[in-house]
């Protein structure tokens, strides 16, 4: 179905970008889980993250939408299927700015500060800047890996679920 195809491209985007970042998912499926169309399961998570790793995670979140846009075009590629990804990407960008002081200015913003319109506006601009920059990088990386995404999406539509070895094999053959 059209919906399954869209979910397959979306999840293939996540899987390809994660793999390109040296972070191959344990498995990826297009079978629904709760309110999620598909699911990409990351096996590892560490307690200390660098800024580079946090930005890579943002790109992995945005990769589903980028893959949909690549496949369906700018107009039809923007669907509601990635609201959770966007929320997660935004949370990480906000944490980079507010919680970890990683955005050039070494200060951490308290909840109290967030009520101040000056801070709120500044943080909003920084967060949007991070997300826009990372979306651009994500789109480039997704475009370079177009063949791998197509092959992963095809394999997902055929088998419903792929494991780490399946993903690695496709990336070895078709990844940029």
PDB file of C-alpha atoms in Angstrom, residues 19 23-28 41-44 162-170:
ATOM      1  CA  UNK A  19      24.515   3.438   9.587  1.00  0.00           C
ATOM      2  CA  UNK A  23      25.477   3.581  14.409  1.00  0.00           C
ATOM      3  CA  UNK A  24      23.731   0.739  12.549  1.00  0.00           C
ATOM      4  CA  UNK A  25      20.328  -0.021  14.094  1.00  0.00           C
ATOM      5  CA  UNK A  26      19.728  -3.427  15.724  1.00  0.00           C
ATOM      6  CA  UNK A  27      16.676  -3.756  13.494  1.00  0.00           C
ATOM      7  CA  UNK A  28      14.208  -1.740  11.453  1.00  0.00           C
ATOM      8  CA  UNK A  41      15.578   0.282  17.066  1.00  0.00           C
ATOM      9  CA  UNK A  42      18.930   1.655  18.196  1.00  0.00           C
ATOM     10  CA  UNK A  43      20.734  -0.832  20.396  1.00  0.00           C
ATOM     11  CA  UNK A  44      23.197   1.397  22.216  1.00  0.00           C
ATOM     12  CA  UNK A 162      15.529  -6.130   8.610  1.00  0.00           C
ATOM     13  CA  UNK A 163      18.245  -6.810  11.157  1.00  0.00           C
ATOM     14  CA  UNK A 164      21.673  -5.218  11.531  1.00  0.00           C
ATOM     15  CA  UNK A 165      23.325  -7.679   9.102  1.00  0.00           C
ATOM     16  CA  UNK A 166      20.694  -7.019   6.413  1.00  0.00           C
ATOM     17  CA  UNK A 167      21.220  -3.263   6.795  1.00  0.00           C
ATOM     18  CA  UNK A 168      25.021  -3.604   6.758  1.00  0.00           C
ATOM     19  CA  UNK A 169      24.884  -5.748   3.585  1.00  0.00           C
ATOM     20  CA  UNK A 170      22.793  -3.145   1.750  1.00  0.00           C
TER      21      UNK A 170
END
